[in-house]
JSON list of C-alpha atoms in Angstrom, two decimals:
[
{"chain": "A", "resi": 1, "resn": "MET", "atom": "CA", "xyz": [108.81, -54.45, 22.68]},
{"chain": "A", "resi": 2, "resn": "LYS", "atom": "CA", "xyz": [108.71, -51.62, 20.20]},
{"chain": "A", "resi": 3, "resn": "LEU", "atom": "CA", "xyz": [110.52, -48.90, 22.14]},
{"chain": "A", "resi": 4, "resn": "LYS", "atom": "CA", "xyz": [110.87, -46.46, 19.24]},
{"chain": "A", "resi": 5, "resn": "LEU", "atom": "CA", "xyz": [107.16, -46.72, 18.36]},
{"chain": "A", "resi": 6, "resn": "ALA", "atom": "CA", "xyz": [106.16, -46.30, 22.02]},
{"chain": "A", "resi": 7, "resn": "ILE", "atom": "CA", "xyz": [108.30, -43.17, 22.38]},
{"chain": "A", "resi": 8, "resn": "ILE", "atom": "CA", "xyz": [106.95, -41.67, 19.15]},
{"chain": "A", "resi": 9, "resn": "LEU", "atom": "CA", "xyz": [103.36, -42.38, 20.22]},
{"chain": "A", "resi": 10, "resn": "GLY", "atom": "CA", "xyz": [104.06, -40.96, 23.69]},
{"chain": "A", "resi": 11, "resn": "VAL", "atom": "CA", "xyz": [105.34, -37.72, 22.15]},
{"chain": "A", "resi": 12, "resn": "LEU", "atom": "CA", "xyz": [102.29, -37.58, 19.86]},
{"chain": "A", "resi": 13, "resn": "ILE", "atom": "CA", "xyz": [99.99, -38.05, 22.86]},
{"chain": "A", "resi": 14, "resn": "TRP", "atom": "CA", "xyz": [101.75, -35.22, 24.70]},
{"chain": "A", "resi": 15, "resn": "VAL", "atom": "CA", "xyz": [101.75, -32.82, 21.74]},
{"chain": "A", "resi": 16, "resn": "LEU", "atom": "CA", "xyz": [98.12, -33.48, 20.82]},
{"chain": "A", "resi": 17, "resn": "THR", "atom": "CA", "xyz": [96.99, -33.27, 24.46]},
{"chain": "A", "resi": 18, "resn": "TYR", "atom": "CA", "xyz": [98.70, -29.91, 24.81]},
{"chain": "A", "resi": 19, "resn": "ALA", "atom": "CA", "xyz": [97.33, -28.61, 21.49]},
{"chain": "A", "resi": 20, "resn": "PHE", "atom": "CA", "xyz": [93.75, -29.79, 22.03]},
{"chain": "A", "resi": 21, "resn": "SER", "atom": "CA", "xyz": [93.69, -28.55, 25.61]},
{"chain": "A", "resi": 22, "resn": "GLN", "atom": "CA", "xyz": [94.90, -25.11, 24.52]},
{"chain": "A", "resi": 23, "resn": "ILE", "atom": "CA", "xyz": [92.09, -25.00, 21.97]},
{"chain": "A", "resi": 24, "resn": "LEU", "atom": "CA", "xyz": [89.29, -26.46, 24.12]},
{"chain": "A", "resi": 25, "resn": "ASN", "atom": "CA", "xyz": [90.21, -25.17, 27.59]},
{"chain": "A", "resi": 26, "resn": "PRO", "atom": "CA", "xyz": [88.89, -21.61, 27.10]},
{"chain": "A", "resi": 27, "resn": "LEU", "atom": "CA", "xyz": [85.51, -23.00, 26.04]},
{"chain": "A", "resi": 28, "resn": "PHE", "atom": "CA", "xyz": [85.13, -25.05, 29.20]},
{"chain": "A", "resi": 29, "resn": "ASN", "atom": "CA", "xyz": [86.79, -22.64, 31.65]},
{"chain": "A", "resi": 30, "resn": "ASP", "atom": "CA", "xyz": [84.37, -19.87, 30.76]},
{"chain": "A", "resi": 31, "resn": "ASN", "atom": "CA", "xyz": [81.38, -22.09, 31.54]},
{"chain": "A", "resi": 32, "resn": "LEU", "atom": "CA", "xyz": [82.85, -24.26, 34.33]},
{"chain": "A", "resi": 33, "resn": "PRO", "atom": "CA", "xyz": [85.62, -22.23, 35.97]},
{"chain": "A", "resi": 34, "resn": "GLN", "atom": "CA", "xyz": [86.21, -24.56, 38.95]},
{"chain": "A", "resi": 35, "resn": "ILE", "atom": "CA", "xyz": [86.41, -27.83, 36.99]},
{"chain": "A", "resi": 36, "resn": "ASN", "atom": "CA", "xyz": [89.23, -28.81, 34.63]},
{"chain": "A", "resi": 37, "resn": "ILE", "atom": "CA", "xyz": [87.84, -31.84, 32.84]},
{"chain": "A", "resi": 38, "resn": "VAL", "atom": "CA", "xyz": [89.33, -31.13, 29.41]},
{"chain": "A", "resi": 39, "resn": "VAL", "atom": "CA", "xyz": [92.78, -32.65, 29.95]},
{"chain": "A", "resi": 40, "resn": "PRO", "atom": "CA", "xyz": [91.61, -36.00, 31.43]},
{"chain": "A", "resi": 41, "resn": "ILE", "atom": "CA", "xyz": [89.08, -36.49, 28.62]},
{"chain": "A", "resi": 42, "resn": "ILE", "atom": "CA", "xyz": [91.68, -35.71, 25.96]},
{"chain": "A", "resi": 43, "resn": "VAL", "atom": "CA", "xyz": [94.19, -38.04, 27.67]},
{"chain": "A", "resi": 44, "resn": "ILE", "atom": "CA", "xyz": [91.64, -40.87, 27.74]},
{"chain": "A", "resi": 45, "resn": "ILE", "atom": "CA", "xyz": [90.77, -40.49, 24.06]},
{"chain": "A", "resi": 46, "resn": "LEU", "atom": "CA", "xyz": [94.34, -40.10, 22.79]},
{"chain": "A", "resi": 47, "resn": "THR", "atom": "CA", "xyz": [95.82, -42.83, 25.00]},
{"chain": "A", "resi": 48, "resn": "GLY", "atom": "CA", "xyz": [93.10, -45.22, 23.90]},
{"chain": "A", "resi": 49, "resn": "PHE", "atom": "CA", "xyz": [93.64, -44.42, 20.22]},
{"chain": "A", "resi": 50, "resn": "PHE", "atom": "CA", "xyz": [97.44, -44.57, 20.26]},
{"chain": "A", "resi": 51, "resn": "GLY", "atom": "CA", "xyz": [97.40, -47.52, 22.66]},
{"chain": "A", "resi": 52, "resn": "ILE", "atom": "CA", "xyz": [95.38, -49.49, 20.10]},
{"chain": "A", "resi": 53, "resn": "ILE", "atom": "CA", "xyz": [97.88, -48.52, 17.40]},
{"chain": "A", "resi": 54, "resn": "TYR", "atom": "CA", "xyz": [100.72, -49.82, 19.60]},
{"chain": "A", "resi": 55, "resn": "ILE", "atom": "CA", "xyz": [99.04, -53.03, 20.78]},
{"chain": "A", "resi": 56, "resn": "ARG", "atom": "CA", "xyz": [97.45, -54.21, 17.54]},
{"chain": "A", "resi": 57, "resn": "ASN", "atom": "CA", "xyz": [100.63, -55.78, 16.10]},
{"chain": "A", "resi": 58, "resn": "ILE", "atom": "CA", "xyz": [101.72, -57.50, 19.33]},
{"chain": "A", "resi": 59, "resn": "ASN", "atom": "CA", "xyz": [101.03, -61.25, 19.32]},
{"chain": "A", "resi": 60, "resn": "GLU", "atom": "CA", "xyz": [102.21, -62.45, 22.74]},
{"chain": "A", "resi": 61, "resn": "ASN", "atom": "CA", "xyz": [102.35, -61.03, 26.27]},
{"chain": "A", "resi": 62, "resn": "GLU", "atom": "CA", "xyz": [99.88, -58.30, 25.35]},
{"chain": "A", "resi": 63, "resn": "VAL", "atom": "CA", "xyz": [99.10, -57.36, 28.95]},
{"chain": "A", "resi": 64, "resn": "ILE", "atom": "CA", "xyz": [102.79, -56.92, 29.79]},
{"chain": "A", "resi": 65, "resn": "GLU", "atom": "CA", "xyz": [103.34, -54.97, 26.56]},
{"chain": "A", "resi": 66, "resn": "GLY", "atom": "CA", "xyz": [100.37, -52.74, 27.40]},
{"chain": "A", "resi": 67, "resn": "LEU", "atom": "CA", "xyz": [101.77, -52.07, 30.87]},
{"chain": "A", "resi": 68, "resn": "ILE", "atom": "CA", "xyz": [105.23, -51.31, 29.47]},
{"chain": "A", "resi": 69, "resn": "ALA", "atom": "CA", "xyz": [103.73, -49.03, 26.81]},
{"chain": "A", "resi": 70, "resn": "GLY", "atom": "CA", "xyz": [101.82, -47.20, 29.56]},
{"chain": "A", "resi": 71, "resn": "VAL", "atom": "CA", "xyz": [105.01, -46.69, 31.57]},
{"chain": "A", "resi": 72, "resn": "ILE", "atom": "CA", "xyz": [106.80, -45.36, 28.48]},
{"chain": "A", "resi": 73, "resn": "PHE", "atom": "CA", "xyz": [103.89, -43.02, 27.69]},
{"chain": "A", "resi": 74, "resn": "ILE", "atom": "CA", "xyz": [104.05, -41.71, 31.28]},
{"chain": "A", "resi": 75, "resn": "LEU", "atom": "CA", "xyz": [107.81, -41.20, 31.18]},
{"chain": "A", "resi": 76, "resn": "VAL", "atom": "CA", "xyz": [107.56, -39.34, 27.88]},
{"chain": "A", "resi": 77, "resn": "ASP", "atom": "CA", "xyz": [104.75, -37.16, 29.28]},
{"chain": "A", "resi": 78, "resn": "VAL", "atom": "CA", "xyz": [106.70, -36.25, 32.41]},
{"chain": "A", "resi": 79, "resn": "ILE", "atom": "CA", "xyz": [109.91, -35.58, 30.46]},
{"chain": "A", "resi": 80, "resn": "CYS", "atom": "CA", "xyz": [108.09, -33.37, 27.94]},
{"chain": "A", "resi": 81, "resn": "ASP", "atom": "CA", "xyz": [106.29, -31.55, 30.78]},
{"chain": "A", "resi": 82, "resn": "VAL", "atom": "CA", "xyz": [109.57, -30.84, 32.53]},
{"chain": "A", "resi": 83, "resn": "ILE", "atom": "CA", "xyz": [111.40, -29.76, 29.37]},
{"chain": "A", "resi": 84, "resn": "PHE", "atom": "CA", "xyz": [108.68, -27.57, 27.87]},
{"chain": "A", "resi": 85, "resn": "LEU", "atom": "CA", "xyz": [106.58, -26.37, 30.82]},
{"chain": "A", "resi": 86, "resn": "VAL", "atom": "CA", "xyz": [108.35, -26.69, 34.16]},
{"chain": "A", "resi": 87, "resn": "ILE", "atom": "CA", "xyz": [111.93, -25.61, 33.39]},
{"chain": "A", "resi": 88, "resn": "PRO", "atom": "CA", "xyz": [110.91, -22.55, 31.30]},
{"chain": "A", "resi": 89, "resn": "ASN", "atom": "CA", "xyz": [108.35, -21.75, 34.05]},
{"chain": "A", "resi": 90, "resn": "GLN", "atom": "CA", "xyz": [105.68, -21.26, 31.42]},
{"chain": "A", "resi": 91, "resn": "LYS", "atom": "CA", "xyz": [102.39, -20.20, 32.91]},
{"chain": "A", "resi": 92, "resn": "ASN", "atom": "CA", "xyz": [99.83, -22.68, 31.77]},
{"chain": "A", "resi": 93, "resn": "MET", "atom": "CA", "xyz": [96.33, -22.98, 33.15]},
{"chain": "A", "resi": 94, "resn": "ILE", "atom": "CA", "xyz": [96.23, -26.69, 32.37]},
{"chain": "A", "resi": 95, "resn": "PHE", "atom": "CA", "xyz": [99.06, -27.62, 34.69]},
{"chain": "A", "resi": 96, "resn": "GLY", "atom": "CA", "xyz": [98.10, -25.32, 37.53]},
{"chain": "A", "resi": 97, "resn": "ASP", "atom": "CA", "xyz": [98.02, -28.29, 39.89]},
{"chain": "A", "resi": 98, "resn": "TYR", "atom": "CA", "xyz": [100.90, -30.32, 38.47]},
{"chain": "A", "resi": 99, "resn": "GLN", "atom": "CA", "xyz": [100.82, -33.12, 41.06]},
{"chain": "A", "resi": 100, "resn": "LEU", "atom": "CA", "xyz": [97.17, -33.83, 40.29]},
{"chain": "A", "resi": 101, "resn": "HIS", "atom": "CA", "xyz": [97.97, -33.87, 36.57]},
{"chain": "A", "resi": 102, "resn": "VAL", "atom": "CA", "xyz": [100.80, -36.38, 37.02]},
{"chain": "A", "resi": 103, "resn": "ILE", "atom": "CA", "xyz": [98.81, -38.66, 39.32]},
{"chain": "A", "resi": 104, "resn": "SER", "atom": "CA", "xyz": [95.76, -38.67, 37.03]},
{"chain": "A", "resi": 105, "resn": "MET", "atom": "CA", "xyz": [97.98, -39.21, 33.97]},
{"chain": "A", "resi": 106, "resn": "ILE", "atom": "CA", "xyz": [99.66, -42.21, 35.63]},
{"chain": "A", "resi": 107, "resn": "ILE", "atom": "CA", "xyz": [96.39, -43.81, 36.70]},
{"chain": "A", "resi": 108, "resn": "LEU", "atom": "CA", "xyz": [94.55, -43.23, 33.42]},
{"chain": "A", "resi": 109, "resn": "THR", "atom": "CA", "xyz": [97.42, -44.27, 31.17]},
{"chain": "A", "resi": 110, "resn": "LEU", "atom": "CA", "xyz": [98.29, -47.45, 33.06]},
{"chain": "A", "resi": 111, "resn": "LEU", "atom": "CA", "xyz": [94.65, -48.53, 33.28]},
{"chain": "A", "resi": 112, "resn": "ILE", "atom": "CA", "xyz": [93.95, -47.86, 29.61]},
{"chain": "A", "resi": 113, "resn": "THR", "atom": "CA", "xyz": [97.06, -49.47, 28.14]},
{"chain": "A", "resi": 114, "resn": "THR", "atom": "CA", "xyz": [96.94, -52.52, 30.43]},
{"chain": "A", "resi": 115, "resn": "PHE", "atom": "CA", "xyz": [93.24, -53.02, 29.67]},
{"chain": "A", "resi": 116, "resn": "LEU", "atom": "CA", "xyz": [93.95, -52.72, 25.93]},
{"chain": "A", "resi": 117, "resn": "GLY", "atom": "CA", "xyz": [96.60, -55.41, 26.31]},
{"chain": "A", "resi": 118, "resn": "TYR", "atom": "CA", "xyz": [94.10, -57.60, 28.14]},
{"chain": "A", "resi": 119, "resn": "LEU", "atom": "CA", "xyz": [91.53, -57.13, 25.41]},
{"chain": "A", "resi": 120, "resn": "ALA", "atom": "CA", "xyz": [94.11, -57.84, 22.70]},
{"chain": "A", "resi": 121, "resn": "GLN", "atom": "CA", "xyz": [94.79, -61.32, 24.10]},
{"chain": "A", "resi": 122, "resn": "MET", "atom": "CA", "xyz": [91.13, -62.33, 24.04]},
{"chain": "A", "resi": 123, "resn": "ASN", "atom": "CA", "xyz": [89.68, -64.30, 21.17]},
{"chain": "A", "resi": 124, "resn": "ILE", "atom": "CA", "xyz": [86.42, -62.61, 20.33]},
{"chain": "A", "resi": 125, "resn": "ASP", "atom": "CA", "xyz": [84.02, -64.30, 17.97]},
{"chain": "A", "resi": 126, "resn": "LEU", "atom": "CA", "xyz": [81.39, -61.92, 16.67]},
{"chain": "A", "resi": 127, "resn": "LYS", "atom": "CA", "xyz": [78.78, -63.93, 14.87]}
]
């Protein structure tokens, strides 16, 4: 368990998700005003990338480590959301429906990190 690395990667996921969504959201909201697909796509890409960085040096119990990393990523996301967006009551179009954001973040992150742990334990022989 690399708690410090998981927390650092969770903060990076949150910061980059917020930054990329602020940049890309106006492009998509002008063309598709009823659909907010930017944040889930960014979360999938960043969680996959940083999940691979976390899992690649783990040699045993990869599935459990992936699940734990996912839980830590979720906790960091919720804590950063509360500290930077909810408490200051910052108006943000990305988190207009905060419950949907949290539920989708939990589902996506746990699925991605656990699946990465599962893949890390497999011996793949590419000929």
